[in-house]
PDB file of C-alpha atoms in Angstrom:
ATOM      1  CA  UNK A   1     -29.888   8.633 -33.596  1.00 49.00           C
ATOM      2  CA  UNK A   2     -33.163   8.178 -34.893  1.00 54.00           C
ATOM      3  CA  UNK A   3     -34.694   9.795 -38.409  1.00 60.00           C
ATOM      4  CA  UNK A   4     -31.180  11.632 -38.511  1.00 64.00           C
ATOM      5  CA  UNK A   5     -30.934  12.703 -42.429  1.00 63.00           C
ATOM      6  CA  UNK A   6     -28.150  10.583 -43.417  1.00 65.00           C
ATOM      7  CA  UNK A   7     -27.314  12.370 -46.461  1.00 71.00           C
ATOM      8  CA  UNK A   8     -26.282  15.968 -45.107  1.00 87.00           C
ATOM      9  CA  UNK A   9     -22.853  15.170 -45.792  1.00 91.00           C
ATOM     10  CA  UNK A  10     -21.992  13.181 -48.758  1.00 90.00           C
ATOM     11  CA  UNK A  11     -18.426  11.363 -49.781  1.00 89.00           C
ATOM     12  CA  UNK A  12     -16.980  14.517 -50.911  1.00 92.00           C
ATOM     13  CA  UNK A  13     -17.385  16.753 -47.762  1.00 93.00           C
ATOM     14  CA  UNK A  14     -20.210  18.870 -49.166  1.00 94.00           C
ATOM     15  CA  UNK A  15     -22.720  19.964 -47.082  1.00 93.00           C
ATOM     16  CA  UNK A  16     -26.383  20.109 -47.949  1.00 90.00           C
ATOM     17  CA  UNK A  17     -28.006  22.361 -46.132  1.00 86.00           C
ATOM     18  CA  UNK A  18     -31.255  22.084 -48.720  1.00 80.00           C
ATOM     19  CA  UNK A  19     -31.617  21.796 -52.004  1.00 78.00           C
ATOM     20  CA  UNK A  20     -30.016  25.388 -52.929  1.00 81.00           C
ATOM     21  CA  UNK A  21     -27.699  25.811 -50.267  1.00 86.00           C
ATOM     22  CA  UNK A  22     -24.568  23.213 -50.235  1.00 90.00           C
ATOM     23  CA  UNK A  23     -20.998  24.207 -48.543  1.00 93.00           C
ATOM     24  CA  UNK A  24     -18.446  22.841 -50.002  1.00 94.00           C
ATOM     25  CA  UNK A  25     -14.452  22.531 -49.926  1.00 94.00           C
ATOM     26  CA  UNK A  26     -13.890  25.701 -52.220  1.00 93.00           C
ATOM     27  CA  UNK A  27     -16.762  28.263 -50.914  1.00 93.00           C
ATOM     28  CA  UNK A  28     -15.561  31.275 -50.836  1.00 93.00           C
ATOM     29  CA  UNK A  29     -16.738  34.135 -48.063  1.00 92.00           C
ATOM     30  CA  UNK A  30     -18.712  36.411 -51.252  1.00 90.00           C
ATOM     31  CA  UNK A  31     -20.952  33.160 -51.972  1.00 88.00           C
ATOM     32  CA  UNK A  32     -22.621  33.103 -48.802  1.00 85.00           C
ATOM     33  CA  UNK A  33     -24.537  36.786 -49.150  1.00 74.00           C
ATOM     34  CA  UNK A  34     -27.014  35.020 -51.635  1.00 68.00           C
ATOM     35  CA  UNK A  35     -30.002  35.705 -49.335  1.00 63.00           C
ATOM     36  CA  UNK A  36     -30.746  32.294 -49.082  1.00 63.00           C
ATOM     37  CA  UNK A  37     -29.905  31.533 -45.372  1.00 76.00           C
ATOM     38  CA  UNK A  38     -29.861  34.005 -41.936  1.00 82.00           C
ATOM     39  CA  UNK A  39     -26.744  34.137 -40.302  1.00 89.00           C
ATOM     40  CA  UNK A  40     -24.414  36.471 -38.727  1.00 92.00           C
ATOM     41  CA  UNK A  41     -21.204  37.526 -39.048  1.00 93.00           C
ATOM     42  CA  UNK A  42     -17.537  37.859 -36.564  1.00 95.00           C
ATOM     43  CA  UNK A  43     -14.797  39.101 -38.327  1.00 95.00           C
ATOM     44  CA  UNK A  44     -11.851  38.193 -36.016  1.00 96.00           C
ATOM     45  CA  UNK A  45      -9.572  40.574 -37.984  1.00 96.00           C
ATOM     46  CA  UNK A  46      -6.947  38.091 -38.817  1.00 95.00           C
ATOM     47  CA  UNK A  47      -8.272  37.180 -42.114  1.00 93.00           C
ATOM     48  CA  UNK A  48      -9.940  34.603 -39.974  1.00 94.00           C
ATOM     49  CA  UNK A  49     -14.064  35.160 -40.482  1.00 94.00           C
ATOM     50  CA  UNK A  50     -16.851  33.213 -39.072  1.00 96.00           C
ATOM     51  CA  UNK A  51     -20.518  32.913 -39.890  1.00 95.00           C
ATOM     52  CA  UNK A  52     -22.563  31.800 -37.929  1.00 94.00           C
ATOM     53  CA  UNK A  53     -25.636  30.078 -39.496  1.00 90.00           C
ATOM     54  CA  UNK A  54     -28.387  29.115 -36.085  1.00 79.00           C
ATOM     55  CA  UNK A  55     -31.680  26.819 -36.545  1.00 77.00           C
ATOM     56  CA  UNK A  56     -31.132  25.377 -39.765  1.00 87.00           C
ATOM     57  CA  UNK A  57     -34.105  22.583 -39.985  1.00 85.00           C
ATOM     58  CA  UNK A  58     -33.717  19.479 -41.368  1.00 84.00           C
ATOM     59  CA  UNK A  59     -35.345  16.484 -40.879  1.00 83.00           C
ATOM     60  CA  UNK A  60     -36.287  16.357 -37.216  1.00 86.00           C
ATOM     61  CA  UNK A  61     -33.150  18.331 -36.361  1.00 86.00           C
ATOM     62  CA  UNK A  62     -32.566  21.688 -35.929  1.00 87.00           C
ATOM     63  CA  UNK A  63     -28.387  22.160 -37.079  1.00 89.00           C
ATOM     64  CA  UNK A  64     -26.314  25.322 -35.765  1.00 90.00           C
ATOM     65  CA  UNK A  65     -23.936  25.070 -38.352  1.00 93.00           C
ATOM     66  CA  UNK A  66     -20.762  27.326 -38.102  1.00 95.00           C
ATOM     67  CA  UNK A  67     -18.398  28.312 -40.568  1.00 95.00           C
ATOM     68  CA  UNK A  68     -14.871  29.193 -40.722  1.00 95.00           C
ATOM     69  CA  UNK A  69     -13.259  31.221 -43.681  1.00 95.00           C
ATOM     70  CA  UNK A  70      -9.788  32.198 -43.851  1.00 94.00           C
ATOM     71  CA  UNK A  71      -8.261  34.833 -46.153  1.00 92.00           C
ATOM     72  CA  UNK A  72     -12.499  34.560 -47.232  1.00 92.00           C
ATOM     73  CA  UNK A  73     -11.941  30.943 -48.524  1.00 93.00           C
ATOM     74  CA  UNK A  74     -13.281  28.116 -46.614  1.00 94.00           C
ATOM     75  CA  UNK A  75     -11.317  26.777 -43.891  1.00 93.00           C
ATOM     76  CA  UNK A  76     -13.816  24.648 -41.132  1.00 95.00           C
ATOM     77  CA  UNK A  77     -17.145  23.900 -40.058  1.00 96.00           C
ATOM     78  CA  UNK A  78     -18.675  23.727 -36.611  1.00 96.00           C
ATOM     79  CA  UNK A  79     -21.637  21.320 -36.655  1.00 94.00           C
ATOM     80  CA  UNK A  80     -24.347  20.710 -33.517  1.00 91.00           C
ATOM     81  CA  UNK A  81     -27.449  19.704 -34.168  1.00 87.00           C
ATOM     82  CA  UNK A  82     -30.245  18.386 -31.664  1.00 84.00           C
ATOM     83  CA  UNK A  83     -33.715  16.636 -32.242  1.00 78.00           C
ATOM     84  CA  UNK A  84     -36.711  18.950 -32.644  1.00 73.00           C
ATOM     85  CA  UNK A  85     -38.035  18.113 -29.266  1.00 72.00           C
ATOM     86  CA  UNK A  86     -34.782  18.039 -27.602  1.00 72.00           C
ATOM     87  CA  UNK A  87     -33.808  21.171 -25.320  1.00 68.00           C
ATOM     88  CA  UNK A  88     -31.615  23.651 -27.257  1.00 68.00           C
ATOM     89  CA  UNK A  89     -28.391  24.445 -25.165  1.00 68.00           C
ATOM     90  CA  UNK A  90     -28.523  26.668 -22.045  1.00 72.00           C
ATOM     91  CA  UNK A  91     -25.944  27.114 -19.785  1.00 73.00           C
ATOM     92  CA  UNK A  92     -28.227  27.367 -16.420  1.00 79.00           C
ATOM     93  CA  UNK A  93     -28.976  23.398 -17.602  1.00 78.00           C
ATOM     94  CA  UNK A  94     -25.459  22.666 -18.936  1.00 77.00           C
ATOM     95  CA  UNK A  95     -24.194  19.405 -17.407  1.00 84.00           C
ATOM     96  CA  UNK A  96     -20.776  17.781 -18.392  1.00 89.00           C
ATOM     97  CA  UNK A  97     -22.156  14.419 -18.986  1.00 90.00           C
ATOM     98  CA  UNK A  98     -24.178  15.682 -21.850  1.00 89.00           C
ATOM     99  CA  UNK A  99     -21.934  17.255 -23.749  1.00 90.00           C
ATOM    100  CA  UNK A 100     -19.800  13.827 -23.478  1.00 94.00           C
ATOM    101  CA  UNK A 101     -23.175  11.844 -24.281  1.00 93.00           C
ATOM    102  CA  UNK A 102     -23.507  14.317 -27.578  1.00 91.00           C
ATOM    103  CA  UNK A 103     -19.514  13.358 -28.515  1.00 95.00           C
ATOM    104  CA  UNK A 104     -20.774  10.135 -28.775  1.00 95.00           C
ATOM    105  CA  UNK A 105     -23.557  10.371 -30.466  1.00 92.00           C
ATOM    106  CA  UNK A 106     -21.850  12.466 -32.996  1.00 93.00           C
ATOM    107  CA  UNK A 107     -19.360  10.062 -33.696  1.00 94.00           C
ATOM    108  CA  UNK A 108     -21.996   7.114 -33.942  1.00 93.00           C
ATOM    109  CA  UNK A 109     -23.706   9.305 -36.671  1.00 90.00           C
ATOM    110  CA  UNK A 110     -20.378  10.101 -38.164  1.00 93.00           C
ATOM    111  CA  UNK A 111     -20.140   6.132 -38.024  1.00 93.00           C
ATOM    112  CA  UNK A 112     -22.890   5.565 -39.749  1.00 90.00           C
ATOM    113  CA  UNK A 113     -21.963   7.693 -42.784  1.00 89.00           C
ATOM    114  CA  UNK A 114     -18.175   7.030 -43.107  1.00 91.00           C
ATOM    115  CA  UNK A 115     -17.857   3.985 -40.693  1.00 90.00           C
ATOM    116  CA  UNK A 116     -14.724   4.657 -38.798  1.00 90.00           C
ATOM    117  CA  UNK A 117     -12.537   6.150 -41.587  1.00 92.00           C
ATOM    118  CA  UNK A 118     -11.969  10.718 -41.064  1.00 93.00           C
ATOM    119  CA  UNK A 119      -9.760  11.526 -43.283  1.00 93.00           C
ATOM    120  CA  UNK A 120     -10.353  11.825 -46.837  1.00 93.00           C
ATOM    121  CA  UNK A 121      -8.335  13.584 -49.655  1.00 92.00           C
ATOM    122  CA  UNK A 122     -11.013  15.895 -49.831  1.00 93.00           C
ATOM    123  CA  UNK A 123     -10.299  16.918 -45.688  1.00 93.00           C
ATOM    124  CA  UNK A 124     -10.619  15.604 -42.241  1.00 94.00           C
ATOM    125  CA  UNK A 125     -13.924  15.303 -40.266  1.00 95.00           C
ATOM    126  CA  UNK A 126     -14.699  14.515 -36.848  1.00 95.00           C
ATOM    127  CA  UNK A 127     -16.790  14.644 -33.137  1.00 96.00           C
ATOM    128  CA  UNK A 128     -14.628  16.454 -30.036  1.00 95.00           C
ATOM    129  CA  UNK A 129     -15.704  17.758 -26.632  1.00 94.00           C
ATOM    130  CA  UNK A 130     -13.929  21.329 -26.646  1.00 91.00           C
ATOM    131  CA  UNK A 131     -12.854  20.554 -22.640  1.00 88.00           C
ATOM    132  CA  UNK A 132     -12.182  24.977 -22.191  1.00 86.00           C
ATOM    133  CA  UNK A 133     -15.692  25.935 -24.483  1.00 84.00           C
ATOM    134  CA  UNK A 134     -17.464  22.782 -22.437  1.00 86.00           C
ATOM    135  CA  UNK A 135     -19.089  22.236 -25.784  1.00 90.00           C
ATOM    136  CA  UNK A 136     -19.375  18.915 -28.038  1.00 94.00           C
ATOM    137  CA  UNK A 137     -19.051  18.896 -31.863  1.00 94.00           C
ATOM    138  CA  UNK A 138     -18.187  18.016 -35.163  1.00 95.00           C
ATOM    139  CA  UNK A 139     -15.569  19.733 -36.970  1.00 96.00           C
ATOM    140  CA  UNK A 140     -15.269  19.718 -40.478  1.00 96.00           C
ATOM    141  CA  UNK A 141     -11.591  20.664 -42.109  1.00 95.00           C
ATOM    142  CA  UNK A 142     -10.658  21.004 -45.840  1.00 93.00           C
ATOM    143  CA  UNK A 143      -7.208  20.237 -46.195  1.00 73.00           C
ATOM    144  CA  UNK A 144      -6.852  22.507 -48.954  1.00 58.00           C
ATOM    145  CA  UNK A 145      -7.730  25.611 -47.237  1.00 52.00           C
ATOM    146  CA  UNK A 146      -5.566  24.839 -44.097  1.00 49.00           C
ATOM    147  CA  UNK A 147      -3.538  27.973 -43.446  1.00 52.00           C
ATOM    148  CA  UNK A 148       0.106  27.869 -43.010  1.00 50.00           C
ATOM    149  CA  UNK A 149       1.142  30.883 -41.751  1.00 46.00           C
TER     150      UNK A 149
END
């Protein structure tokens, strides 16, 4: 994974997205509306709410960063990214063997900033292939905010 920023997550499970923008383990829904980012919004009406933040540049990557709020606290993030010059996804190019190519090069990134530990006090982090979305990943958890009912 060449030129990847290596510092977009740090020890803690904060995300910096740039130098004003960080998501961290207790954002709440209200701080995103700063006007600092684009995204959109799906409110899933379960107190679950996701926003969906597309073509966030950094580096030579372009990040589609989503996140996951429950009860409007932080719950998850959904991290892809791709290289500036790579393809963005499309379905009429989709092919199985990428996705699984991207799992792996998500968790050799993920390598390189935690080595092979995922689980931290602060959460859980780690690269998947979602087999029924056909999609590869890297999900982001804070235990904290896991909901329980």
């Amino acid at each position: 994974m060449q030129n990847l920023p290596d510092s977009i997550i740090d020890s803690l499970g904060n995300i910096h997205l740039n130098h004003h923008v960080i998501i961290h383990k207790n954002l709440l829904f209200d701080d995103i509306n700063n006007g600092l980012l684009d995204y959109d919004i799906y409110d899933v009406k379960n107190g679950y709410l996701w926003v969906y933040l597309d073509k966030i540049n950094i580096g030579d990557f372009n990040f589609q960063i989503n996140l996951c709020f429950y009860q409007k606290k932080i719950w998850g993030v959904d991290i892809k990214f791709f290289h500036k010059y790579e393809k963005e996804f499309c379905w009429e190019t989709w092919q199985k063997e990428q996705e699984l190519n991207k799992q792996r090069q998500y968790n050799l990134w993920l390598n390189q900033l935690f080595q092979t530990k995922r689980i931290f006090a602060w959460g859980k982090i780690g690269a998947y292939y979602d087999f029924k979305g056909q999609r590869a990943g890297i999900w982001l958890s804070y235990q904290n905010q896991i909901p329980t009912g």
